[in-house]
Short mmCIF file of C-alpha atoms and ligand atoms in Angstrom, two decimals:
data_model
loop_
_atom_site.label_atom_id
_atom_site.label_comp_id
_atom_site.label_asym_id
_atom_site.label_seq_id
_atom_site.Cartn_x
_atom_site.Cartn_y
_atom_site.Cartn_z
CA MET S 1 75.46 92.38 98.68
CA LYS S 2 74.79 89.57 96.22
CA ASN S 3 77.72 86.92 95.86
CA PHE S 4 80.74 87.48 93.48
CA ASN S 5 83.02 85.22 92.77
CA TYR S 6 86.84 86.63 91.98
CA VAL S 7 90.49 85.87 90.85
CA GLY S 8 93.71 87.68 91.91
CA HIS S 9 96.51 86.84 89.74
CA PRO S 10 99.18 86.31 92.27
CA SER S 11 102.68 88.20 91.33
CA ARG S 12 105.58 90.23 93.96
CA ILE S 13 105.02 93.94 93.14
CA PHE S 14 107.31 96.50 94.22
CA PHE S 15 106.27 100.22 93.40
CA GLY S 16 107.34 103.70 94.31
CA SER S 17 110.58 105.46 93.03
CA GLY S 18 114.29 103.80 93.08
CA THR S 19 112.49 100.42 92.97
CA ILE S 20 114.50 99.06 90.50
CA ASP S 21 117.43 98.64 92.50
CA ARG S 22 115.58 95.47 94.08
CA LEU S 23 115.74 93.89 90.35
CA GLU S 24 119.55 92.05 91.27
CA GLU S 25 117.70 90.74 94.79
CA GLU S 26 114.62 89.83 92.59
CA ALA S 27 116.42 88.48 89.51
CA GLN S 28 118.06 86.23 92.15
CA ASN S 29 115.47 84.93 93.33
CA LEU S 30 113.91 83.07 90.60
CA SER S 31 117.22 81.72 89.72
CA MET S 32 118.10 83.88 87.38
CA ARG S 33 121.48 83.10 86.07
CA ARG S 34 121.79 85.06 82.23
CA VAL S 35 118.91 86.88 81.17
CA LEU S 36 116.97 88.54 78.01
CA VAL S 37 116.47 92.53 78.34
CA ILE S 38 113.65 93.34 76.08
CA THR S 39 113.21 96.93 74.47
CA THR S 40 111.74 97.93 71.68
CA PRO S 41 114.25 99.90 69.05
CA GLY S 42 114.18 103.23 70.75
CA GLN S 43 114.63 102.06 74.77
CA ALA S 44 116.97 99.79 73.55
CA GLU S 45 119.42 102.68 76.39
CA GLN S 46 117.06 102.09 78.62
CA GLY S 47 117.75 98.52 78.93
CA GLU S 48 121.82 99.19 79.00
CA GLU S 49 120.87 100.99 81.65
CA ILE S 50 119.21 98.15 83.46
CA ALA S 51 121.98 95.89 82.65
CA GLY S 52 124.00 97.58 84.61
CA LYS S 53 122.00 97.42 87.74
CA LEU S 54 122.20 93.28 86.89
CA GLY S 55 125.63 92.43 89.54
CA GLY S 56 127.04 89.17 88.99
CA ILE S 57 123.50 88.64 86.54
CA GLU S 58 124.92 88.08 82.91
CA PRO S 59 122.48 90.04 80.37
CA LEU S 60 121.50 90.65 77.46
CA VAL S 61 120.20 93.87 75.65
CA TYR S 62 117.51 92.18 73.07
CA PRO S 63 115.78 96.27 71.36
CA HIS S 64 113.68 93.92 69.26
CA ALA S 65 110.50 93.91 70.58
CA ALA S 66 107.46 95.67 68.44
CA MET S 67 104.39 96.57 68.33
CA HIS S 68 101.40 94.21 68.09
CA THR S 69 103.83 90.86 69.74
CA PRO S 70 104.04 89.64 65.73
CA VAL S 71 104.53 86.25 65.92
CA GLU S 72 107.52 86.22 63.91
CA VAL S 73 109.41 88.60 65.86
CA THR S 74 108.71 86.32 69.53
CA GLU S 75 110.18 83.06 67.39
CA THR S 76 113.38 85.60 66.61
CA ALA S 77 113.49 85.79 70.35
CA GLU S 78 112.72 82.90 70.72
CA LEU S 79 116.21 81.39 68.41
CA PHE S 80 118.08 83.98 70.18
CA LEU S 81 117.19 83.41 73.40
CA LYS S 82 117.91 78.46 72.79
CA GLU S 83 120.87 79.40 71.13
CA HIS S 84 121.98 81.78 74.15
CA SER S 85 121.26 79.89 77.72
CA ILE S 86 118.79 82.32 78.48
CA ASP S 87 117.29 81.63 81.51
CA GLY S 88 115.56 85.03 82.28
CA LEU S 89 113.30 86.76 81.08
CA ILE S 90 112.63 91.41 81.96
CA ALA S 91 111.46 93.09 79.92
CA ILE S 92 111.05 96.99 80.38
CA GLY S 93 108.84 99.55 78.44
CA GLY S 94 104.81 100.10 77.34
CA GLY S 95 102.40 96.72 76.51
CA SER S 96 104.43 96.08 73.34
CA THR S 97 108.11 95.38 74.95
CA THR S 98 106.27 93.35 78.04
CA GLY S 99 103.51 91.23 75.01
CA LEU S 100 107.20 89.42 74.50
CA ALA S 101 108.15 88.65 76.92
CA LYS S 102 104.94 87.05 77.33
CA ALA S 103 104.82 85.74 74.61
CA LEU S 104 108.61 84.09 75.33
CA ALA S 105 107.15 83.05 78.21
CA PHE S 106 104.16 80.89 76.72
CA ARG S 107 106.33 78.75 74.73
CA THR S 108 109.55 78.41 77.29
CA ASP S 109 108.29 78.80 80.59
CA LEU S 110 110.74 81.13 81.90
CA PRO S 111 109.79 83.42 84.45
CA GLN S 112 110.10 87.29 83.70
CA ILE S 113 110.23 90.57 84.96
CA ILE S 114 108.92 93.14 84.32
CA VAL S 115 109.44 96.86 84.57
CA PRO S 116 106.78 98.71 82.90
CA THR S 117 107.60 102.09 81.56
CA THR S 118 103.80 102.89 80.04
CA TYR S 119 100.16 102.78 81.71
CA ALA S 120 98.89 99.66 79.58
CA GLY S 121 99.09 97.65 82.58
CA SER S 122 99.86 93.84 80.45
CA GLU S 123 102.49 93.60 83.34
CA VAL S 124 99.18 92.63 85.59
CA THR S 125 96.69 90.26 82.77
CA PRO S 126 97.59 87.03 81.62
CA ILE S 127 95.90 88.14 79.29
CA LEU S 128 98.77 87.48 75.41
CA GLY S 129 97.76 89.01 72.43
CA GLU S 130 100.09 88.03 69.20
CA THR S 131 99.91 88.57 65.45
CA LYS S 132 100.01 86.41 62.39
CA ASP S 133 99.52 86.79 59.08
CA SER S 134 98.43 90.99 59.80
CA VAL S 135 95.83 88.96 62.55
CA LYS S 136 95.56 89.33 66.42
CA GLN S 137 94.58 86.96 68.34
CA THR S 138 94.34 87.14 72.11
CA PHE S 139 94.18 84.77 75.03
CA SER S 140 94.38 84.65 78.90
CA ASP S 141 96.93 81.54 79.79
CA ALA S 142 97.79 81.73 83.66
CA SER S 143 101.36 81.19 82.44
CA VAL S 144 101.75 84.34 80.26
CA LEU S 145 100.80 86.22 83.94
CA PRO S 146 104.74 87.89 84.59
CA GLU S 147 106.57 86.48 88.66
CA THR S 148 107.78 90.50 89.31
CA VAL S 149 106.85 93.72 88.60
CA ILE S 150 108.44 96.48 88.54
CA TYR S 151 107.32 99.86 88.80
CA ASP S 152 109.67 103.03 89.50
CA VAL S 153 108.05 105.94 89.05
CA ASP S 154 111.42 107.50 87.53
CA LEU S 155 111.56 105.68 84.38
CA THR S 156 108.29 107.31 83.92
CA LEU S 157 109.47 110.69 84.25
CA GLY S 158 110.23 111.29 80.44
CA LEU S 159 107.34 108.99 78.77
CA PRO S 160 106.42 111.88 77.03
CA VAL S 161 102.76 113.85 76.77
CA ALA S 162 101.51 113.08 74.51
CA MET S 163 101.79 108.96 75.50
CA THR S 164 101.34 109.55 78.46
CA VAL S 165 97.63 110.70 78.06
CA ALA S 166 97.19 108.24 75.94
CA SER S 167 98.51 105.55 77.28
CA GLY S 168 96.71 106.44 80.90
CA MET S 169 92.82 106.78 78.74
CA ASN S 170 93.62 102.88 77.73
CA ALA S 171 94.01 102.25 81.81
CA ILE S 172 91.18 104.11 82.36
CA ALA S 173 89.46 102.81 79.75
CA HIS S 174 89.87 98.69 82.02
CA ALA S 175 87.97 100.55 84.54
CA VAL S 176 85.48 101.69 83.40
CA GLU S 177 84.68 98.59 82.10
CA ALA S 178 85.61 96.48 84.87
CA LEU S 179 82.03 97.96 86.48
CA TYR S 180 79.99 97.25 84.72
CA SER S 181 81.56 93.28 83.23
CA ARG S 182 79.26 90.61 84.40
CA ASP S 183 82.41 89.41 86.04
CA ALA S 184 82.64 93.18 88.86
CA ASN S 185 82.85 91.91 92.07
CA PRO S 186 83.23 94.36 95.03
CA ILE S 187 86.43 94.04 95.18
CA LEU S 188 87.42 95.01 91.52
CA ASP S 189 84.80 98.10 91.95
CA PHE S 190 87.15 99.56 94.74
CA MET S 191 90.26 99.32 92.58
CA ALA S 192 88.66 100.82 89.06
CA LEU S 193 86.84 103.69 90.70
CA ASP S 194 90.28 104.27 93.32
CA GLY S 195 92.12 104.22 89.32
CA ILE S 196 90.55 105.85 87.99
CA ARG S 197 90.68 108.55 90.54
CA ALA S 198 93.77 109.08 90.87
CA LEU S 199 94.43 108.87 86.94
CA ALA S 200 92.56 111.13 86.08
CA GLY S 201 93.56 113.17 88.57
CA ALA S 202 97.31 112.70 88.29
CA LEU S 203 97.13 113.21 84.69
CA ARG S 204 95.80 116.86 84.58
CA THR S 205 98.62 117.70 86.43
CA ILE S 206 101.37 115.81 83.99
CA VAL S 207 100.43 117.72 81.31
CA ASN S 208 101.43 120.82 82.54
CA ASP S 209 104.97 119.22 85.16
CA PRO S 210 105.20 115.97 83.25
CA THR S 211 108.27 115.15 85.87
CA ASP S 212 106.27 116.03 88.86
CA LEU S 213 106.92 113.32 90.86
CA GLU S 214 103.47 112.57 93.56
CA ALA S 215 101.01 113.41 89.97
CA ARG S 216 103.75 110.19 88.60
CA SER S 217 103.48 107.94 91.14
CA ASN S 218 99.60 108.37 91.40
CA ALA S 219 99.22 107.52 87.13
CA LEU S 220 100.88 105.23 88.20
CA TYR S 221 100.27 103.64 90.60
CA GLY S 222 95.89 104.50 89.12
CA ALA S 223 98.06 102.26 85.75
CA TRP S 224 98.64 99.02 88.39
CA LEU S 225 95.19 98.73 89.55
CA CYS S 226 93.30 100.17 85.63
CA GLY S 227 96.12 97.06 84.61
CA VAL S 228 94.38 94.58 87.40
CA CYS S 229 90.91 95.67 85.88
CA LEU S 230 91.45 94.26 82.84
CA GLY S 231 93.19 90.80 83.88
CA SER S 232 90.64 89.61 86.44
CA ALA S 233 87.23 91.51 84.71
CA GLY S 234 85.84 90.10 80.87
CA MET S 235 86.00 93.50 78.42
CA ALA S 236 82.64 94.21 76.81
CA LEU S 237 82.00 96.91 73.75
CA HIS S 238 84.53 99.62 73.70
CA HIS S 239 87.69 97.05 74.42
CA LYS S 240 86.22 95.22 70.83
CA LEU S 241 85.46 97.94 69.29
CA CYS S 242 88.94 99.02 69.72
CA HIS S 243 90.30 95.41 68.52
CA THR S 244 89.28 96.10 66.08
CA LEU S 245 90.11 99.31 64.78
CA GLY S 246 93.73 98.79 66.02
CA GLY S 247 93.52 95.31 64.71
CA SER S 248 91.42 95.31 60.80
CA PHE S 249 91.94 99.86 60.10
CA GLY S 250 96.21 99.27 61.96
CA LEU S 251 95.04 102.58 64.43
CA PRO S 252 97.25 103.03 67.12
CA HIS S 253 96.20 101.31 70.13
CA ALA S 254 96.36 103.55 72.84
CA GLU S 255 95.76 106.56 71.40
CA THR S 256 91.85 104.53 69.84
CA HIS S 257 91.19 103.63 73.05
CA SER S 258 90.94 108.30 73.75
CA ALA S 259 88.57 108.89 71.43
CA VAL S 260 86.83 106.04 71.53
CA LEU S 261 85.94 105.40 75.46
CA PRO S 262 83.45 107.80 76.04
CA HIS S 263 81.19 107.67 73.46
CA ALA S 264 81.38 103.52 74.16
CA MET S 265 80.43 104.91 77.44
CA ALA S 266 77.78 106.74 76.56
CA TYR S 267 76.80 104.04 74.53
CA ASN S 268 76.85 102.26 77.39
CA ALA S 269 75.61 104.08 80.52
CA PRO S 270 71.31 103.08 79.46
CA SER S 271 72.27 99.16 80.24
CA ALA S 272 74.95 100.41 83.11
CA PRO S 273 73.31 103.16 85.60
CA GLU S 274 75.69 102.58 88.99
CA ALA S 275 78.76 102.13 87.02
CA ASP S 276 77.40 105.74 84.53
CA ALA S 277 77.08 107.12 88.48
CA ARG S 278 80.65 105.83 89.61
CA ILE S 279 82.20 107.20 87.79
CA ALA S 280 80.18 110.36 86.88
CA SER S 281 81.06 110.65 90.60
CA VAL S 282 84.42 110.44 91.19
CA LEU S 283 85.23 112.77 87.55
CA GLY S 284 82.22 115.28 89.26
CA SER S 285 80.59 115.34 86.19
CA PRO S 286 76.73 114.67 85.22
CA THR S 287 77.32 111.52 83.50
CA ALA S 288 80.55 109.40 83.11
CA ALA S 289 80.02 109.57 79.68
CA ALA S 290 80.97 113.15 79.43
CA GLY S 291 83.46 113.03 82.15
CA LEU S 292 85.80 110.94 80.11
CA HIS S 293 84.96 113.58 77.21
CA GLN S 294 86.16 116.12 79.25
CA LEU S 295 88.45 114.68 80.68
CA ALA S 296 90.60 114.11 77.73
CA LEU S 297 89.62 117.96 76.63
CA ASP S 298 91.79 119.00 79.88
CA ILE S 299 93.96 117.19 79.26
CA GLY S 300 94.38 116.88 75.17
CA ALA S 301 94.38 112.84 75.10
CA PRO S 302 93.08 112.06 71.26
CA THR S 303 89.24 112.84 70.71
CA SER S 304 88.72 112.21 67.51
CA LEU S 305 89.96 108.63 65.13
CA ALA S 306 89.75 110.76 62.21
CA SER S 307 93.09 111.49 63.00
CA TYR S 308 94.20 107.94 62.47
CA GLY S 309 92.94 107.63 58.63
CA PHE S 310 89.87 106.69 60.67
CA ALA S 311 87.10 107.70 57.47
CA ALA S 312 83.08 107.83 57.92
CA GLY S 313 83.13 105.36 55.24
CA ASP S 314 84.76 103.29 57.61
CA ALA S 315 82.67 102.97 60.30
CA GLU S 316 80.02 100.35 58.32
CA ARG S 317 82.81 98.09 58.26
CA ALA S 318 84.59 97.88 61.33
CA ALA S 319 80.82 97.75 63.35
CA ASP S 320 80.24 94.60 61.42
CA LEU S 321 83.82 93.16 62.16
CA ALA S 322 82.84 94.20 66.22
CA LEU S 323 79.40 92.85 65.10
CA ALA S 324 81.13 89.70 64.02
CA LYS S 325 82.62 88.09 67.22
CA PRO S 326 81.33 90.49 69.62
CA TYR S 327 82.24 90.40 72.99
CA TRP S 328 79.41 89.49 76.02
CA ASN S 329 78.09 93.41 76.94
CA PRO S 330 75.99 94.84 79.41
CA ARG S 331 73.21 96.83 76.66
CA ALA S 332 72.61 94.88 73.23
CA LEU S 333 74.74 95.24 70.43
CA GLU S 334 72.96 97.69 67.63
CA ARG S 335 74.31 97.95 64.40
CA THR S 336 73.24 101.31 63.41
CA LYS S 337 73.89 102.74 66.82
CA LEU S 338 76.90 101.49 66.50
CA ILE S 339 78.47 102.45 63.35
CA VAL S 340 76.37 106.72 65.06
CA LEU S 341 79.22 105.86 67.09
CA LEU S 342 81.91 104.66 65.06
CA GLU S 343 81.28 108.40 63.71
CA ASN S 344 79.95 110.48 66.43
CA ALA S 345 84.65 108.72 67.74
CA MET S 346 85.89 109.21 63.99
CA ALA S 347 84.66 113.22 64.04
CA GLY S 348 85.56 114.21 67.98
CA LEU S 349 82.79 115.60 68.85
CA ALA S 350 81.10 115.51 72.07
CA PRO S 351 79.24 111.67 73.17
CA GLU S 352 75.68 111.66 72.94
CA THR S 353 73.60 109.40 75.01
CA ILE S 354 72.55 107.22 71.98
CA ASP S 355 69.11 106.37 73.47
CA ALA S 356 67.47 102.25 74.52
P1 NAD W 401 103.38 100.58 73.43
O1 NAD W 401 105.31 99.76 74.11
O2 NAD W 401 103.52 100.03 71.87
O3 NAD W 401 104.98 101.90 72.92
C1 NAD W 401 105.42 102.38 72.71
C2 NAD W 401 106.10 102.97 72.13
O4 NAD W 401 106.69 104.40 73.91
C3 NAD W 401 106.94 102.00 71.71
O5 NAD W 401 108.23 102.58 71.15
C4 NAD W 401 108.64 102.64 73.50
O6 NAD W 401 109.51 102.05 73.04
C5 NAD W 401 108.14 103.93 73.62
N1 NAD W 401 107.87 103.92 75.28
C6 NAD W 401 107.05 103.07 76.11
N2 NAD W 401 107.55 103.59 78.39
C7 NAD W 401 108.59 104.60 77.64
C8 NAD W 401 108.61 106.26 77.95
N3 NAD W 401 108.79 106.12 79.60
N4 NAD W 401 109.76 107.00 76.69
C9 NAD W 401 109.67 106.56 76.19
N5 NAD W 401 108.74 105.60 75.46
C10 NAD W 401 108.37 104.93 75.82
O7 NAD W 401 102.76 101.27 73.91
P2 NAD W 401 101.43 99.99 73.95
O8 NAD W 401 100.88 101.62 74.83
O9 NAD W 401 102.07 100.42 76.62
O10 NAD W 401 100.95 99.28 74.77
C11 NAD W 401 100.84 98.82 74.01
C12 NAD W 401 100.06 97.05 73.64
O11 NAD W 401 100.15 96.97 74.58
C13 NAD W 401 99.53 96.85 71.87
O12 NAD W 401 100.10 95.80 71.03
C14 NAD W 401 98.25 96.15 73.86
O13 NAD W 401 97.86 95.22 72.81
C15 NAD W 401 98.93 96.19 74.32
N6 NAD W 401 98.52 95.31 76.18
C16 NAD W 401 97.86 94.10 76.20
C17 NAD W 401 97.72 93.98 77.59
C18 NAD W 401 97.93 93.13 77.99
O14 NAD W 401 97.21 92.71 78.93
N7 NAD W 401 97.79 91.72 77.48
C19 NAD W 401 97.38 95.26 77.80
C20 NAD W 401 97.60 96.64 77.29
C21 NAD W 401 97.71 96.44 76.01
#
């Protein structure tokens, strides 16, 4: 075994069915007296339900979280929480809602309890992405890592199937890139492979029965492991392309991950043969890229960027933007090959091995 470093990010995790009942006790443990319960407008009702579980702790439901964590939204929320002497943050929702809690924690150092309802994984990472003047910038800071995460499977049962499959592929992408990261180590490898295994199996069941509690449990468990991978290993070409497509072309986050992942894997496979073989083995397919593409087809996850308005003529600009400030990647980045990758993802083709 080679030498390796492993950095864990501490947080208290409650996992299972009905774990939301731990909310009041956890809020008390964190000395919360008056809390902001953050949701998007669409999950305001779920926010009210959660607020009803806080017993003697006073909740103010704040249903204004928005996609990509715009700084203006955060600044308005910060004024609101100061006016109302808020001493704790509770977020229920996906990565956008968690993003607002993290952005507020970064500015105020208030403690956070996150109740995830998608598979994005942000709740276990010290990463924050914020958007200002249409530019999304991402940084890592220990102060944004939530103190407590309550994974309550029951709260994910209503996640629509279309979002479930895209969000699940988004989670798998974290694990895939951790496996060929330069930060890869046996602990993360274990989490990444088990995360992919759990999600791939669960998603195939959920598409037929979205309320299957065991499958939903496995999906949320897999998403947690994949989130740990995202928080502990540097991400590579796949995430760079998705951040570029989201930031500069306005493409939706999870869906873009789903469409790009098999192609990014095919690109990197020649330089990451071990990761390729291990992912392929977990997915039961000849190659990782083929297995990821087949999974997306089986569960009806997005495979084509064209569905979101990305056109053939956009591939060159996207490649140039991704190359301007690249992330570390196991394989050298070649403009012409990246354009082919993007065109294939645009058209929803099966991933082709882009030979080294
Ligand atoms: P999202 O949070 O934007 O959610 C999409 C929509 O689904 C929202 O309207 C939300 O309210 C709704 N929703 C969520 N859960 C639901 C449920 N159970 N039932 C019904 N509706 C539900 O989407 P996302 O994919 O979870 O998060 C994407 C954002 O998170 C992006 O901005 C991304 O950059 C960020 N992110 C950050 C990190 C990190 O570590 N910082 C990690 C992953 C994602």
